[in-house]
Amino acid sequence: MNSSKQIPSSLNLAFVEELYANYLENPDLVPGDWRRYFSEMPNGEVVRPRTGPSFRPASIFNSQSAFRSEKRTAIELSEAAHLQDKVNQLIRNYRGRGHMVAELDPLGTPRPSISDLDPSQLGITEADLEKVVATDTFQADGSMKLRELIEQLHNTYCRSIGVEYMHIDDLAVRRWLQKRMEATENHLELSREEQLRIFTRLTDAVTFEEFIHKKFIGAKSFSLEGCESLIPLLDLAIEKAGEHGVKEIVFGMAHRGRLSVLANIIGKSPRQIFREFADTDIKRRAAGDVKYHLGYSGDWKTLAGKTIHLSLCFNPSHLEFVSPVALGRVRAKQDRVGDTEKVQCMGLIIHGDAAFAGEGVVQETLNLSELAGYSTGGTLHVILNNQIGFTTSPNEARSSYYATDVAKMLQIPIFHVNGEDPEAVAQVVQLAMDFRITFKRDVVIDMWGYRRLGHNESDEPSFTQPTLYRAIEKRKPVREGYLEHLLKLNGISREEADKIAEVRREVLERELSESRSENYKPLTEPLRGIWSRGKYFGGDFASIADVKTGLSVKDLSALLLKQTELPTDFHPHPKIEKFLESRREMSAGKKPLDWSAAEALAFASLATEGFRIRLSGQDSGRGTFTQRHSILSDYEDGHRYIPLQNLSAAQARVEIINSPLSENGVLGFDYGYSLDYPDGLILWEAQFGDFVNAAQVIIDQFIISAEDKWRRLSGLVLLLPHGFEGMGPEHSSARLERFLQSAAEDNIQIVYPTTPAQYFHCLRRQMISPWRKPLVVMTPKSLLRHPQAVSTLEELEQGSFQHVIPDSQKFGKETKRVLLCTGKIFYELQKQREEMKRTDVALFRLEQLYPFKKEILQSTLADIPDNTPVFWVQEEPENMGAWRFLRVMLGEKLFGRFPFEVLCRESSASPATGSASRHKSEQQHILTEAFKF
């Protein structure tokens, strides 16, 4: 018999009655009809179908009484099949909806009633509960009473753990999870040693928080109380990571519980934390940051003797924006050691429930997880579910049922767990970590707890949640609840528990005493990894010597020509063939270099010198303005070829990545990547310069201020297309003024190069110089193909980046006016001067706006007569661009010699007009006024 054939679910009494009537009328028709439903078999063979009792084939029916007997058998078979269908549906309901009634909330908030889980709603009677049913869809084989099956389903899906995984399309993944959970009823058997370890880690968490409150009354610490199970959760996750071959973990988290994680997990000395509470070390150069934003790194020794390096990223108050930063660091660490399997380093992000649901950067970060340019082999996301955000309750904070629902965009499980059941937490951690390493995907643990105190320790939460906090006041710490559990099991004595707590308190008392000692020396976390070698540094720009960035014409020509060579089986687009032919002419010196050719030479030369190149941005492979063409697509079959990856066998890796339509997430990721790759040219490109507006938090709270707050250096390059070409307010300005307003203490570099050679030297300087600061480049749009914005190979060979480019003409006593400018408007001013034949107006370009070397500009103007009017000319409105920055820096009289004024558009709330004709009128007015005197 073909065992794959099933008894039809439509088999019922009506069918049997009809079959019997046909039998009476013409018995010869019945056997074939019967076999058609139940499959062919030899006469007389007794068959036991998978879903019902024995029956005999219709071919042996030779009497009315025999048929009536089989009729009863068929009815019984039908009833059994229908019950089995209901059982299978119930199993599916528990798998998909069991989490809705799981006992997740430590405060005991009633869970909803789910009719899908009520057997009676499926037509299952009390008598049915005692029947034996098949369980092969729940377990590999076997059977059990239905009552026992329901009990196991409840234990697996409705106790302290609720799991969402039925949204995963891959059947193999769902079956893996089912096998792991259902075989054990989602319970982990722990040894006494393992239970003691969990209890000890809970004690660490509780004791630390109590000590802080007692010794630093009224101080903000953003306590972990109510979610103390985070500490054993992290302990278990790190141990499991060690088993999986992980050598490094990068953590990201907000401020709640951060101090406890620093002290109890990362390894920061409590005395250092206590000293930060005292806040007596005010002679530091850096402004620093509050203690609950600080990061740290340390080494963890696993029980198996393996060492895992732990790094907790520094994080500002924008809670979730550290997530892509942390994952960028993970990817950089993986790339550095060639970890293509993405095993040796992992990310572990700790979220708050309100922030996970509310911050859009969470979705952007999750979306990166499976993209080739950003994947890290799976991140463990842990949500500290406080069930409140500051004073905002969940029904005011999200439209979804769970805070985690955004994570359903991925094909990953979401584990909800009651944080006051530490052994359930242990089970979930093991499952989550095994899932991550098996499928190389993200995984989410939503640990439900509460926030015992207010948003901070001086806050009064009962102002807005009086009933919630009455319930919280009645809760004893999770340590006490788990201790009672262990006492019942005789796993620990009260004396042992008290001793563990006493030892922890004594350690903290000693640390506090040391922190208050007159001999205490403030500890500064040393730079680690590649930063510790002293090869790269920050600090003041004045101490940095110029570096030679040129290359020989011969080498440049060879590098450019190499990028035009394609495999013999590659069929370029006809227009790309023309593009490549133009590059060949440039390499031979027959044609000047345009912007993209200079960029390609900068990338190629650095790659062949051993510097990794990573450029990511929206449509960066081709280039927004069809200028780059670094990724070529075969015109016939679409396969890709990247010339920059085929320069030489010994070259460094070059990645050109088309990013998702994301600014915050991608810029945060690339910034994080740059933190761990100072020896690589890491670039993020905005499709238009104004797109950077959507990543302002990453700029303000990380890129601009990280060195001052956290002593963290980065060489990230931001390429921001900027220029007024009549394309409207949203595609004109990269908001140069915002970067200049944030410029202080030589924290960033801001350049606005006007020639391909300048761009080439600027990019090479970023790598060859040991000075590591973020570089903001105002890149062109119309200048990409401007006939005057070109350079020769000789200009790339000679010299270095110029801060100021003097006028090509010689000016002296006859000078009547000096025009200072930067960017695209230079070429328009130059053309206007030629048309008006003004030989008494000097035109100078400022190529680096910050750090600003006044002495270079001063020496450039040395031959200009005193009191010659100097005008700053810009395309931007008066309240934007560089004018106000320069006016504050240089004053009303430039170097005490020249009156200093501006020519520009009038102040405006919008960067530019949306009218192309008005743009031309405004632009022409600036040009006319520049020479009208």
CSV table of C-alpha atoms in Angstrom, one decimal, residues 245-583:
chain,number,residue,atom,x,y,z
A,245,GLY,CA,34.2,29.9,18.7
A,246,VAL,CA,33.4,33.6,19.3
A,247,LYS,CA,36.5,35.6,20.3
A,248,GLU,CA,35.1,39.1,20.6
A,249,ILE,CA,31.7,40.6,21.4
A,250,VAL,CA,30.7,44.2,20.7
A,251,PHE,CA,27.9,45.4,23.0
A,252,GLY,CA,25.6,48.3,22.4
A,253,MET,CA,23.1,49.5,25.0
A,254,ALA,CA,21.4,52.6,26.3
A,255,HIS,CA,21.8,53.9,29.9
A,256,ARG,CA,19.4,51.7,31.9
A,257,GLY,CA,21.5,49.1,33.7
A,258,ARG,CA,24.6,50.3,31.9
A,259,LEU,CA,26.6,50.8,35.1
A,260,SER,CA,25.8,47.3,36.3
A,261,VAL,CA,26.8,45.8,32.9
A,262,LEU,CA,30.1,47.8,33.0
A,263,ALA,CA,30.9,46.5,36.5
A,264,ASN,CA,29.5,43.0,36.4
A,265,ILE,CA,30.1,42.0,32.8
A,266,ILE,CA,32.6,44.2,30.9
A,267,GLY,CA,35.0,44.3,33.8
A,268,LYS,CA,35.2,48.0,34.6
A,269,SER,CA,36.6,48.6,38.1
A,270,PRO,CA,33.8,49.6,40.6
A,271,ARG,CA,36.3,52.1,42.1
A,272,GLN,CA,36.4,53.9,38.8
A,273,ILE,CA,32.6,54.1,38.6
A,274,PHE,CA,32.5,55.3,42.2
A,275,ARG,CA,35.1,58.0,41.4
A,276,GLU,CA,32.9,59.1,38.5
A,277,PHE,CA,30.0,59.5,40.9
A,278,ALA,CA,32.3,61.7,43.1
A,279,ASP,CA,33.1,63.8,40.0
A,280,THR,CA,36.3,65.3,41.4
A,281,ASP,CA,38.6,64.8,38.4
A,282,ILE,CA,38.0,68.1,36.6
A,283,LYS,CA,41.5,68.7,35.1
A,284,ARG,CA,40.9,66.5,32.1
A,285,ARG,CA,41.5,68.0,28.6
A,286,ALA,CA,38.4,66.4,27.2
A,287,ALA,CA,34.9,67.5,28.3
A,288,GLY,CA,34.0,63.8,28.7
A,289,ASP,CA,30.5,62.4,29.2
A,290,VAL,CA,28.3,61.3,32.0
A,291,LYS,CA,29.1,58.0,33.5
A,292,TYR,CA,26.1,56.1,32.2
A,293,HIS,CA,27.0,56.9,28.6
A,294,LEU,CA,30.6,55.7,28.8
A,295,GLY,CA,31.9,52.6,27.2
A,296,TYR,CA,34.6,50.2,28.2
A,297,SER,CA,36.4,47.0,27.1
A,298,GLY,CA,37.8,44.0,28.9
A,299,ASP,CA,38.6,40.3,28.7
A,300,TRP,CA,36.3,37.5,29.8
A,301,LYS,CA,37.6,34.1,30.7
A,302,THR,CA,35.0,31.4,30.1
A,303,LEU,CA,34.6,28.3,32.2
A,304,ALA,CA,36.3,26.3,29.4
A,305,GLY,CA,39.4,28.6,29.7
A,306,LYS,CA,38.8,30.6,26.5
A,307,THR,CA,39.3,34.4,26.4
A,308,ILE,CA,36.6,36.6,24.8
A,309,HIS,CA,37.2,40.3,24.4
A,310,LEU,CA,34.2,42.4,25.3
A,311,SER,CA,33.6,46.0,24.1
A,312,LEU,CA,30.7,48.1,25.3
A,313,CYS,CA,30.3,51.0,22.8
A,314,PHE,CA,30.0,54.5,24.1
A,315,ASN,CA,26.5,55.7,23.6
A,316,PRO,CA,24.7,59.1,23.9
A,317,SER,CA,21.1,59.6,25.0
A,318,HIS,CA,19.7,58.8,21.6
A,319,LEU,CA,19.1,55.3,22.8
A,320,GLU,CA,19.0,53.2,19.7
A,321,PHE,CA,21.5,55.0,17.4
A,322,VAL,CA,24.4,53.0,18.8
A,323,SER,CA,22.9,49.8,17.2
A,324,PRO,CA,24.3,50.3,13.7
A,325,VAL,CA,27.5,51.7,15.1
A,326,ALA,CA,28.1,48.6,17.2
A,327,LEU,CA,27.4,46.3,14.2
A,328,GLY,CA,29.7,48.4,12.0
A,329,ARG,CA,32.4,47.6,14.5
A,330,VAL,CA,31.6,43.9,14.4
A,331,ARG,CA,31.9,43.8,10.6
A,332,ALA,CA,35.2,45.7,10.7
A,333,LYS,CA,36.6,43.2,13.2
A,334,GLN,CA,35.4,40.3,11.0
A,335,ASP,CA,36.9,41.8,7.9
A,336,ARG,CA,40.2,42.6,9.5
A,337,VAL,CA,40.9,38.9,10.4
A,338,GLY,CA,39.3,37.6,7.2
A,339,ASP,CA,36.4,36.0,9.1
A,340,THR,CA,34.2,35.3,6.1
A,341,GLU,CA,32.1,32.8,8.1
A,342,LYS,CA,31.4,35.6,10.6
A,343,VAL,CA,32.0,33.4,13.6
A,344,GLN,CA,34.8,35.1,15.6
A,345,CYS,CA,33.0,38.4,16.4
A,346,MET,CA,29.4,39.0,17.2
A,347,GLY,CA,27.2,41.9,18.1
A,348,LEU,CA,25.0,41.9,21.3
A,349,ILE,CA,22.6,44.9,21.4
A,350,ILE,CA,20.5,45.6,24.5
A,351,HIS,CA,17.4,47.7,23.8
A,352,GLY,CA,14.6,49.2,25.8
A,353,ASP,CA,11.1,48.2,24.9
A,354,ALA,CA,9.8,51.8,24.2
A,355,ALA,CA,12.9,52.6,22.1
A,356,PHE,CA,12.8,49.4,20.1
A,357,ALA,CA,9.3,50.0,19.0
A,358,GLY,CA,9.6,53.8,18.7
A,359,GLU,CA,13.0,54.5,17.0
A,360,GLY,CA,13.1,54.2,13.2
A,361,VAL,CA,16.8,53.4,13.3
A,362,VAL,CA,15.9,50.0,14.7
A,363,GLN,CA,14.2,49.1,11.5
A,364,GLU,CA,17.1,50.4,9.5
A,365,THR,CA,19.5,48.4,11.5
A,366,LEU,CA,17.4,45.2,11.2
A,367,ASN,CA,17.2,45.7,7.5
A,368,LEU,CA,21.0,45.6,7.2
A,369,SER,CA,21.3,42.2,8.9
A,370,GLU,CA,21.0,40.1,5.7
A,371,LEU,CA,22.6,42.5,3.2
A,372,ALA,CA,26.0,41.4,1.9
A,373,GLY,CA,27.7,44.7,2.6
A,374,TYR,CA,26.5,44.9,6.2
A,375,SER,CA,25.8,41.4,7.5
A,376,THR,CA,27.6,40.2,10.6
A,377,GLY,CA,26.5,36.6,10.9
A,378,GLY,CA,23.6,37.3,13.3
A,379,THR,CA,23.1,39.7,16.3
A,380,LEU,CA,21.6,38.8,19.6
A,381,HIS,CA,19.1,41.5,20.5
A,382,VAL,CA,18.0,41.6,24.1
A,383,ILE,CA,15.1,43.9,25.1
A,384,LEU,CA,14.9,45.1,28.6
A,385,ASN,CA,11.1,45.2,28.7
A,386,ASN,CA,10.3,47.8,31.5
A,387,GLN,CA,6.7,47.9,30.3
A,388,ILE,CA,7.0,51.7,30.2
A,389,GLY,CA,9.0,54.4,28.5
A,390,PHE,CA,9.8,57.3,30.9
A,391,THR,CA,6.1,58.1,31.8
A,392,THR,CA,4.6,56.6,28.6
A,393,SER,CA,2.7,53.3,28.9
A,394,PRO,CA,2.7,50.8,26.0
A,395,ASN,CA,-0.8,51.7,24.7
A,396,GLU,CA,0.5,55.2,24.2
A,397,ALA,CA,3.8,54.2,22.8
A,398,ARG,CA,3.1,51.7,20.0
A,399,SER,CA,0.4,50.4,17.7
A,400,SER,CA,1.6,46.8,17.8
A,401,TYR,CA,0.9,44.3,20.5
A,402,TYR,CA,4.5,43.6,21.3
A,403,ALA,CA,7.4,46.0,21.4
A,404,THR,CA,9.2,43.5,19.2
A,405,ASP,CA,6.8,43.4,16.3
A,406,VAL,CA,9.1,45.3,14.0
A,407,ALA,CA,11.5,42.4,14.2
A,408,LYS,CA,9.0,40.2,12.3
A,409,MET,CA,10.3,41.8,9.2
A,410,LEU,CA,13.1,39.3,9.5
A,411,GLN,CA,12.9,35.5,9.2
A,412,ILE,CA,13.9,35.1,12.9
A,413,PRO,CA,12.3,33.9,16.1
A,414,ILE,CA,11.3,36.2,18.9
A,415,PHE,CA,11.5,34.8,22.4
A,416,HIS,CA,9.5,36.5,25.1
A,417,VAL,CA,10.5,35.5,28.6
A,418,ASN,CA,9.5,36.3,32.1
A,419,GLY,CA,12.6,38.0,33.7
A,420,GLU,CA,11.7,36.7,37.1
A,421,ASP,CA,12.1,33.1,36.0
A,422,PRO,CA,15.9,32.9,35.7
A,423,GLU,CA,15.9,29.3,34.5
A,424,ALA,CA,13.5,30.2,31.7
A,425,VAL,CA,15.9,33.0,30.8
A,426,ALA,CA,18.7,30.4,30.7
A,427,GLN,CA,16.7,28.2,28.3
A,428,VAL,CA,16.0,31.1,26.0
A,429,VAL,CA,19.6,32.2,25.9
A,430,GLN,CA,20.8,28.8,25.0
A,431,LEU,CA,18.1,28.5,22.3
A,432,ALA,CA,18.8,31.9,20.9
A,433,MET,CA,22.6,31.5,20.8
A,434,ASP,CA,22.3,28.1,19.1
A,435,PHE,CA,19.8,29.5,16.6
A,436,ARG,CA,22.2,32.4,15.8
A,437,ILE,CA,25.2,30.2,15.1
A,438,THR,CA,23.2,27.6,13.2
A,439,PHE,CA,21.4,29.9,10.8
A,440,LYS,CA,23.7,33.0,11.0
A,441,ARG,CA,20.7,35.3,11.6
A,442,ASP,CA,19.6,37.8,14.2
A,443,VAL,CA,17.6,36.6,17.1
A,444,VAL,CA,15.5,38.6,19.7
A,445,ILE,CA,15.0,38.0,23.4
A,446,ASP,CA,12.3,40.1,24.9
A,447,MET,CA,12.8,39.9,28.6
A,448,TRP,CA,9.9,41.1,30.6
A,449,GLY,CA,10.6,42.9,33.8
A,450,TYR,CA,9.7,46.3,35.2
A,451,ARG,CA,11.4,49.5,36.3
A,452,ARG,CA,11.4,49.5,40.1
A,453,LEU,CA,12.3,53.2,40.3
A,454,GLY,CA,11.4,56.1,38.1
A,455,HIS,CA,13.1,57.1,34.9
A,456,ASN,CA,15.9,58.2,37.2
A,457,GLU,CA,16.4,57.8,40.9
A,458,SER,CA,15.1,61.2,41.7
A,459,ASP,CA,11.9,60.8,39.6
A,460,GLU,CA,8.5,60.0,41.1
A,461,PRO,CA,6.9,57.4,38.8
A,462,SER,CA,3.6,57.2,40.7
A,463,PHE,CA,2.6,60.7,39.5
A,464,THR,CA,1.7,59.1,36.2
A,465,GLN,CA,1.4,55.3,36.9
A,466,PRO,CA,0.1,55.0,40.4
A,467,THR,CA,-1.5,51.5,40.0
A,468,LEU,CA,1.6,50.1,38.2
A,469,TYR,CA,3.9,51.3,40.9
A,470,ARG,CA,1.7,50.0,43.7
A,471,ALA,CA,2.1,46.6,42.1
A,472,ILE,CA,5.9,47.1,41.7
A,473,GLU,CA,6.3,48.1,45.4
A,474,LYS,CA,4.9,44.7,46.4
A,475,ARG,CA,7.5,42.8,44.3
A,476,LYS,CA,10.5,41.4,46.0
A,477,PRO,CA,13.8,41.3,44.1
A,478,VAL,CA,14.2,38.5,41.6
A,479,ARG,CA,17.1,37.2,43.6
A,480,GLU,CA,14.8,36.5,46.6
A,481,GLY,CA,12.3,34.7,44.4
A,482,TYR,CA,15.0,32.5,42.9
A,483,LEU,CA,16.5,31.8,46.3
A,484,GLU,CA,13.2,30.5,47.5
A,485,HIS,CA,13.1,28.2,44.5
A,486,LEU,CA,16.6,26.9,45.2
A,487,LEU,CA,15.8,26.4,48.9
A,488,LYS,CA,12.9,24.2,48.0
A,489,LEU,CA,15.1,22.1,45.8
A,490,ASN,CA,17.8,22.0,48.5
A,491,GLY,CA,20.1,23.4,45.9
A,492,ILE,CA,21.5,26.0,48.3
A,493,SER,CA,21.2,26.9,52.0
A,494,ARG,CA,20.2,30.3,53.4
A,495,GLU,CA,23.7,30.5,54.9
A,496,GLU,CA,25.4,30.0,51.5
A,497,ALA,CA,23.2,32.7,49.9
A,498,ASP,CA,23.9,35.2,52.7
A,499,LYS,CA,27.7,34.5,52.4
A,500,ILE,CA,27.6,35.2,48.6
A,501,ALA,CA,25.9,38.5,49.2
A,502,GLU,CA,28.3,39.4,52.1
A,503,VAL,CA,31.4,38.8,49.9
A,504,ARG,CA,30.0,41.0,47.2
A,505,ARG,CA,29.3,43.8,49.6
A,506,GLU,CA,32.8,43.6,51.1
A,507,VAL,CA,34.3,43.9,47.6
A,508,LEU,CA,32.3,47.0,46.8
A,509,GLU,CA,33.2,48.6,50.2
A,510,ARG,CA,36.9,48.1,49.4
A,511,GLU,CA,36.4,49.6,46.0
A,512,LEU,CA,34.6,52.6,47.4
A,513,SER,CA,37.4,53.2,49.9
A,514,GLU,CA,40.0,53.0,47.2
A,515,SER,CA,38.1,55.5,45.1
A,516,ARG,CA,38.1,58.0,47.9
A,517,SER,CA,41.8,57.6,48.7
A,518,GLU,CA,44.1,60.7,48.2
A,519,ASN,CA,46.4,58.4,46.4
A,520,TYR,CA,43.8,57.5,43.8
A,521,LYS,CA,45.0,58.0,40.2
A,522,PRO,CA,42.3,58.4,37.6
A,523,LEU,CA,42.3,55.5,35.3
A,524,THR,CA,42.0,56.0,31.5
A,525,GLU,CA,41.1,53.1,29.4
A,526,PRO,CA,44.0,52.4,27.1
A,527,LEU,CA,43.6,52.4,23.4
A,528,ARG,CA,43.3,48.8,22.3
A,529,GLY,CA,43.8,46.8,19.1
A,530,ILE,CA,45.2,48.6,16.2
A,531,TRP,CA,44.8,52.0,17.9
A,532,SER,CA,47.2,50.9,20.7
A,533,ARG,CA,50.2,50.8,18.3
A,534,GLY,CA,50.7,54.5,18.3
A,535,LYS,CA,50.5,54.7,14.6
A,536,TYR,CA,47.3,56.8,14.5
A,537,PHE,CA,46.4,59.8,16.7
A,538,GLY,CA,44.1,62.8,17.0
A,539,GLY,CA,44.7,66.1,18.8
A,540,ASP,CA,45.6,69.4,17.2
A,541,PHE,CA,45.9,70.0,13.5
A,542,ALA,CA,48.7,72.5,13.9
A,543,SER,CA,51.2,69.8,14.9
A,544,ILE,CA,50.5,67.7,11.8
A,545,ALA,CA,53.1,67.9,9.1
A,546,ASP,CA,52.1,67.9,5.4
A,547,VAL,CA,52.5,64.5,3.7
A,548,LYS,CA,53.4,63.8,0.1
A,549,THR,CA,50.4,62.4,-1.7
A,550,GLY,CA,51.5,62.5,-5.3
A,551,LEU,CA,52.4,59.5,-7.5
A,552,SER,CA,54.5,59.2,-10.6
A,553,VAL,CA,52.7,59.8,-13.9
A,554,LYS,CA,53.8,56.3,-15.0
A,555,ASP,CA,52.1,54.6,-12.0
A,556,LEU,CA,49.0,56.8,-12.4
A,557,SER,CA,48.7,56.0,-16.0
A,558,ALA,CA,49.1,52.3,-15.4
A,559,LEU,CA,46.5,52.2,-12.6
A,560,LEU,CA,44.0,54.1,-14.8
A,561,LEU,CA,44.6,51.9,-17.8
A,562,LYS,CA,44.2,48.8,-15.7
A,563,GLN,CA,40.7,49.8,-14.8
A,564,THR,CA,39.7,49.8,-18.4
A,565,GLU,CA,40.7,46.1,-19.0
A,566,LEU,CA,37.8,43.8,-18.9
A,567,PRO,CA,37.5,40.0,-19.0
A,568,THR,CA,37.2,38.6,-22.6
A,569,ASP,CA,33.7,37.2,-21.8
A,570,PHE,CA,32.4,40.5,-20.4
A,571,HIS,CA,30.1,42.6,-22.6
A,572,PRO,CA,30.0,46.2,-21.5
A,573,HIS,CA,27.1,48.6,-22.3
A,574,PRO,CA,27.9,50.5,-25.5
A,575,LYS,CA,28.0,53.8,-23.5
A,576,ILE,CA,30.3,52.2,-21.0
A,577,GLU,CA,32.7,51.3,-23.8
A,578,LYS,CA,32.9,55.0,-24.7
A,579,PHE,CA,33.4,55.7,-21.0
A,580,LEU,CA,36.3,53.3,-20.9
A,581,GLU,CA,37.8,54.6,-24.1
A,582,SER,CA,37.8,58.1,-22.5
A,583,ARG,CA,39.6,56.7,-19.5
